[in-house]
Short mmCIF file of C-alpha atoms in Angstrom, two decimals:
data_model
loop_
_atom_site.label_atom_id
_atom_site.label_comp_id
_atom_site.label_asym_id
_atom_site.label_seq_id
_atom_site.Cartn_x
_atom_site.Cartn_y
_atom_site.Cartn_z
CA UNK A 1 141.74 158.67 186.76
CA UNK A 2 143.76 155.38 185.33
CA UNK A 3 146.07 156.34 183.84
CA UNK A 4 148.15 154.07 180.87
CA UNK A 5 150.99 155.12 179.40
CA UNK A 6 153.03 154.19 176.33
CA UNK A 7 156.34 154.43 176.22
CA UNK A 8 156.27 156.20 172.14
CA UNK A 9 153.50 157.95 169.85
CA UNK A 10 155.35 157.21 166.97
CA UNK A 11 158.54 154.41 166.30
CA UNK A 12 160.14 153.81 163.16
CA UNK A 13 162.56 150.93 163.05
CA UNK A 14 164.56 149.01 160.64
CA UNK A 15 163.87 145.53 159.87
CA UNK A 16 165.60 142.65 161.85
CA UNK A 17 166.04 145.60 164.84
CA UNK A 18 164.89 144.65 168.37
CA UNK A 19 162.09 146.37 169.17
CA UNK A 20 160.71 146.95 172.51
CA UNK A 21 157.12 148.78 173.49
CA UNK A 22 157.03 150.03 176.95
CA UNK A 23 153.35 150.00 178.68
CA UNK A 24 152.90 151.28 182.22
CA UNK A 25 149.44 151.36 184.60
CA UNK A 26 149.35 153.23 187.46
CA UNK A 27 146.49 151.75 188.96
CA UNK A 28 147.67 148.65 190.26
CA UNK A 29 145.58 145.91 187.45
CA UNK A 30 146.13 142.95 187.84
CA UNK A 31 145.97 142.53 184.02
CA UNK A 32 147.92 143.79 181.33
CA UNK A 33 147.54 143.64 177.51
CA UNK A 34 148.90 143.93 174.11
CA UNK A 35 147.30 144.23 171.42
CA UNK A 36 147.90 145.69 167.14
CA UNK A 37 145.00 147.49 165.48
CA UNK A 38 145.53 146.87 161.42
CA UNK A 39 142.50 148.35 159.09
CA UNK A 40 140.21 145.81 158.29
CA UNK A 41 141.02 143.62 161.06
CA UNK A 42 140.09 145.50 164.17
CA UNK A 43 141.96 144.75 167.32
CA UNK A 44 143.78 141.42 167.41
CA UNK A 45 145.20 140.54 171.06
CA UNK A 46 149.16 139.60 171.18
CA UNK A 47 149.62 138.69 174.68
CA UNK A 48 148.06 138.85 177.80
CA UNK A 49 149.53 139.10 181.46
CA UNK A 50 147.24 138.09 184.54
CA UNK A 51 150.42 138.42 187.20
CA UNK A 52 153.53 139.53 187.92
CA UNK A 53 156.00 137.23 185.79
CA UNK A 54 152.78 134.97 184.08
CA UNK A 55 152.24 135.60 180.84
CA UNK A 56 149.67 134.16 177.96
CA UNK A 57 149.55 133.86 174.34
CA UNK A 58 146.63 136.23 172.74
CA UNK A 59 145.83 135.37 169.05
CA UNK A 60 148.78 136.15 167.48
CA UNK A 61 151.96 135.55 169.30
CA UNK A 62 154.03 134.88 166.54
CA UNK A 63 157.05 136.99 166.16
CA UNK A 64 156.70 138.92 169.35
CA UNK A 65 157.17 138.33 173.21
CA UNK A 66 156.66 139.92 176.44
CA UNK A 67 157.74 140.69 179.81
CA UNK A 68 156.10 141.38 183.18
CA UNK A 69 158.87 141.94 185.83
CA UNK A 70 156.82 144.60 187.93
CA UNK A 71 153.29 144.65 188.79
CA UNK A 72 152.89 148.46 186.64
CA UNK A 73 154.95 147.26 183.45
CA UNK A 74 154.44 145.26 180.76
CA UNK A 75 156.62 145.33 177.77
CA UNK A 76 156.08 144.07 173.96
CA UNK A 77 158.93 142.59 172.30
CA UNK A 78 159.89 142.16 168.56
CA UNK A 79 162.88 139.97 168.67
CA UNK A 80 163.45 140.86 164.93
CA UNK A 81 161.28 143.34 163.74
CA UNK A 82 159.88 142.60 160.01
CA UNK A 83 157.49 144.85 157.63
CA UNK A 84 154.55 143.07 157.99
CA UNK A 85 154.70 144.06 161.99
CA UNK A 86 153.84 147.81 161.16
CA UNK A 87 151.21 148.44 163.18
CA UNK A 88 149.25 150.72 165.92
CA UNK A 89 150.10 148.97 169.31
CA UNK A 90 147.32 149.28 172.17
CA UNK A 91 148.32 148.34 175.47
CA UNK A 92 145.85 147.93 177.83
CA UNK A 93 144.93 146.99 181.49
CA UNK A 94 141.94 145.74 184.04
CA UNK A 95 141.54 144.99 187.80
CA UNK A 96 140.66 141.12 188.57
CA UNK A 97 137.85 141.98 190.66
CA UNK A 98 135.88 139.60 189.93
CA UNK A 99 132.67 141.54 189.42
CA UNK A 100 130.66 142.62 186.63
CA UNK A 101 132.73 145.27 185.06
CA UNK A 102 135.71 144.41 183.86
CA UNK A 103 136.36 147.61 181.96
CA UNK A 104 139.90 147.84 180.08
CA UNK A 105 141.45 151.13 180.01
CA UNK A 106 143.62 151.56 177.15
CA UNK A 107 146.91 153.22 176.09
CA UNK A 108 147.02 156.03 173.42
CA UNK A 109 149.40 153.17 171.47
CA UNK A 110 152.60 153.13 169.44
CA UNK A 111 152.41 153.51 165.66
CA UNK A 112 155.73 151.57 164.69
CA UNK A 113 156.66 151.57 161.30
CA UNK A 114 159.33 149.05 160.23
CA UNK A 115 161.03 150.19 157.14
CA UNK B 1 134.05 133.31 172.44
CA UNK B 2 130.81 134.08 170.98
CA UNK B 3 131.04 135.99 167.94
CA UNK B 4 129.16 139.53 167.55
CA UNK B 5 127.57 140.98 164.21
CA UNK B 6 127.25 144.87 163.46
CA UNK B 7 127.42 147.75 160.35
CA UNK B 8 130.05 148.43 159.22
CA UNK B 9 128.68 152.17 159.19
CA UNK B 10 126.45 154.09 160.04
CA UNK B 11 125.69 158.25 159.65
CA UNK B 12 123.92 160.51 160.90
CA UNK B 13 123.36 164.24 161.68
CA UNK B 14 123.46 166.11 165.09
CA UNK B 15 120.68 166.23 167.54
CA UNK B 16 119.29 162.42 166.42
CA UNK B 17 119.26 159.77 168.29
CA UNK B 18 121.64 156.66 167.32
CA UNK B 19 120.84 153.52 167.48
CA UNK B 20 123.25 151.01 166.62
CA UNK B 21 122.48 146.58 166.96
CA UNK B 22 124.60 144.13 167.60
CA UNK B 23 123.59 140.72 167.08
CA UNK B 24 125.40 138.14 169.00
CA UNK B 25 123.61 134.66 168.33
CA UNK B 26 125.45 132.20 170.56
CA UNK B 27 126.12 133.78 173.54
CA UNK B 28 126.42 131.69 176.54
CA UNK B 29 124.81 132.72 180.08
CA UNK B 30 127.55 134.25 182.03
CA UNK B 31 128.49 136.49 179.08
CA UNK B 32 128.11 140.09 179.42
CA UNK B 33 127.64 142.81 176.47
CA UNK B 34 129.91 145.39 176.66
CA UNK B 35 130.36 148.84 173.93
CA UNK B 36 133.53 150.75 173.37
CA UNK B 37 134.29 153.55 171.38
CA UNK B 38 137.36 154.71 169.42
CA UNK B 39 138.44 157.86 167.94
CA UNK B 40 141.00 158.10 165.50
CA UNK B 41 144.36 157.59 167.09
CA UNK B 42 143.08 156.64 170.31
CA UNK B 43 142.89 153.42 172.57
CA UNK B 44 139.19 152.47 172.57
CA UNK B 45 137.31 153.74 175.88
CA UNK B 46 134.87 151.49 177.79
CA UNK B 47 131.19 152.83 177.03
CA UNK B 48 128.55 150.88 178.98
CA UNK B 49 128.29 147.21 179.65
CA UNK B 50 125.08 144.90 180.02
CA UNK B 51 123.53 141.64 180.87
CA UNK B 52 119.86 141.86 180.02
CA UNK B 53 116.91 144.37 180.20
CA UNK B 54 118.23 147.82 179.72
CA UNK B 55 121.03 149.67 181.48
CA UNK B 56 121.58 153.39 181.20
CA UNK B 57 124.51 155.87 182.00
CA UNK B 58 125.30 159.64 181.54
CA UNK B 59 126.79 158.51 177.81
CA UNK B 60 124.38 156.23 176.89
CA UNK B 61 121.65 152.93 176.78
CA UNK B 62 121.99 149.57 176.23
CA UNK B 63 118.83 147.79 175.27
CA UNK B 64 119.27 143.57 175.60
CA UNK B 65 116.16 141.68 174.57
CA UNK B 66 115.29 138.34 176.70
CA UNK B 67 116.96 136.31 174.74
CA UNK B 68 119.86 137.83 174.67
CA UNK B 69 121.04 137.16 171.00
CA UNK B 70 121.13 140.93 170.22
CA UNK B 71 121.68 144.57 171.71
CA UNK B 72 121.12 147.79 170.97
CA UNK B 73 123.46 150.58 171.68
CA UNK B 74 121.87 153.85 171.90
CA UNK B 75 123.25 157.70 171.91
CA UNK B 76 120.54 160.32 172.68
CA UNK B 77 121.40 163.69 170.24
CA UNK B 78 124.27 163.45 168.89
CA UNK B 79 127.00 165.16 168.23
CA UNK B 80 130.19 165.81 165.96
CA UNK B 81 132.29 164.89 168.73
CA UNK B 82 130.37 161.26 168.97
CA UNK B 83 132.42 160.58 165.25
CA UNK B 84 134.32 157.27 166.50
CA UNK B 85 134.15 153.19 165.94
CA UNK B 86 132.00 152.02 167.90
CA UNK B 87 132.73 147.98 169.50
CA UNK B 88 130.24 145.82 170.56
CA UNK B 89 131.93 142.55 172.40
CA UNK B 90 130.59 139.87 174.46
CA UNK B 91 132.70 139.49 177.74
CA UNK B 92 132.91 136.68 179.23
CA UNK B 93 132.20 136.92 182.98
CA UNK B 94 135.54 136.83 185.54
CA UNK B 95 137.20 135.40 182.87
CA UNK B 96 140.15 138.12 183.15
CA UNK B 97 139.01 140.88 181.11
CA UNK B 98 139.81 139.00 177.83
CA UNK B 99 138.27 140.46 174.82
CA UNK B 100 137.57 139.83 171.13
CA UNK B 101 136.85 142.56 169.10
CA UNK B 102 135.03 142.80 165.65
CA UNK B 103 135.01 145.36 163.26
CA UNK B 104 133.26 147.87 164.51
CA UNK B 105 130.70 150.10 163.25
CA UNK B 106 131.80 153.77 162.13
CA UNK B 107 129.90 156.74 162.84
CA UNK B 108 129.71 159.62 161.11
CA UNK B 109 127.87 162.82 162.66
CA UNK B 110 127.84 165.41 160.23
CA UNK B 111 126.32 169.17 160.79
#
């Protein structure tokens, strides 16, 4: 089974703290995601990662960054975490197969609270 | 990325059959039509996944008309344990997984 972990359930951080959301695949994807889930606005896509060290701006970018040293990682950054960032965090990843399925297989995700 | 169009909610009670449409006016013709489903405090789970006619797996159907502008998601008997969001998203072929999703539509099952 794929498996994709999250580094926390549950984060609760102070404003203007750096903030960083671990995500790890064990299945070897290609692609790697981040995305916050907010009711009333579904699932809203941060960043996206197609490759080791390549990384692409999702919807909302703003206030956050990533990294993608290794092939299994990708990690969410809040260089200066603010209220309006408290969220559910959903990592997810896909293979680059090029076929017709290209199934994402999702974290459990992060609830981070910034108080 | 075409936009998709589905209730907000939806109930029902167990044994029926759900059927829940999506409508999804401009797609373009290497888009596929893909579900997912979310329970609470979960990452959404890949369902089923279409490109016209009808495909079918252990979970469930997808129905897609000929013209493509709308699908039909459907879950034979269901059950208290289908209670979840359900995402319909149009995917756009090879394009590296990326996806767009909507609100949702929330199912309730009750006894």
């Amino acid at each position: 089974d794929v498996k994709v972990t999250q580094s926390s359930r549950y984060l609760v951080k102070r404003t203007g703290e750096k903030v960083f959301l671990e995500c790890v695949q064990d299945m070897d994807h290609e692609n790697m995601f981040w995305y916050r889930q907010d009711p009333g606005l579904g699932l809203r896509l941060i960043y996206f990662s197609y490759d080791v060290k390549m990384k692409e701006k999702g919807d909302i970018p703003e206030g956050y960054s990533v990294s993608r040293e290794k092939k299994e990682r990708f990690s969410l950054i809040l260089e200066s975490a603010s209220t309006n960032q408290t969220s559910m965090y959903l990592c997810a990843s896909t293979t680059l197969t090029g076929g017709a399925s290209e199934e994402q297989y999702f974290g459990p995700g992060t609830r981070l609270t910034v108080t | 990325l075409a936009k998709t169009t589905q209730p907000i909610s939806m109930d029902s009670y167990e044994g029926q059959e759900v059927n829940i449409t999506c409508s999804h006016n401009n797609i373009a013709t290497n888009d596929y039509i893909t579900w997912y489903q979310q329970f609470p405090s979960q990452g959404p789970r890949f369902i089923i996944q279409g490109y016209k006619t009808k495909v079918t797996n252990e979970v469930a159907s997808l129905f897609i008309p000929a013209d493509r502008k709308s699908s039909t998601l459907s879950l034979p008997r269901v059950s208290l344990s289908d209670t979840a969001v359900y995402y319909c998203l149009v995917v756009i072929y090879n394009q590296g997984g990326k996806l767009i999703f909507g609100q949702g539509t929330e199912l309730s099952v009750k006894p």
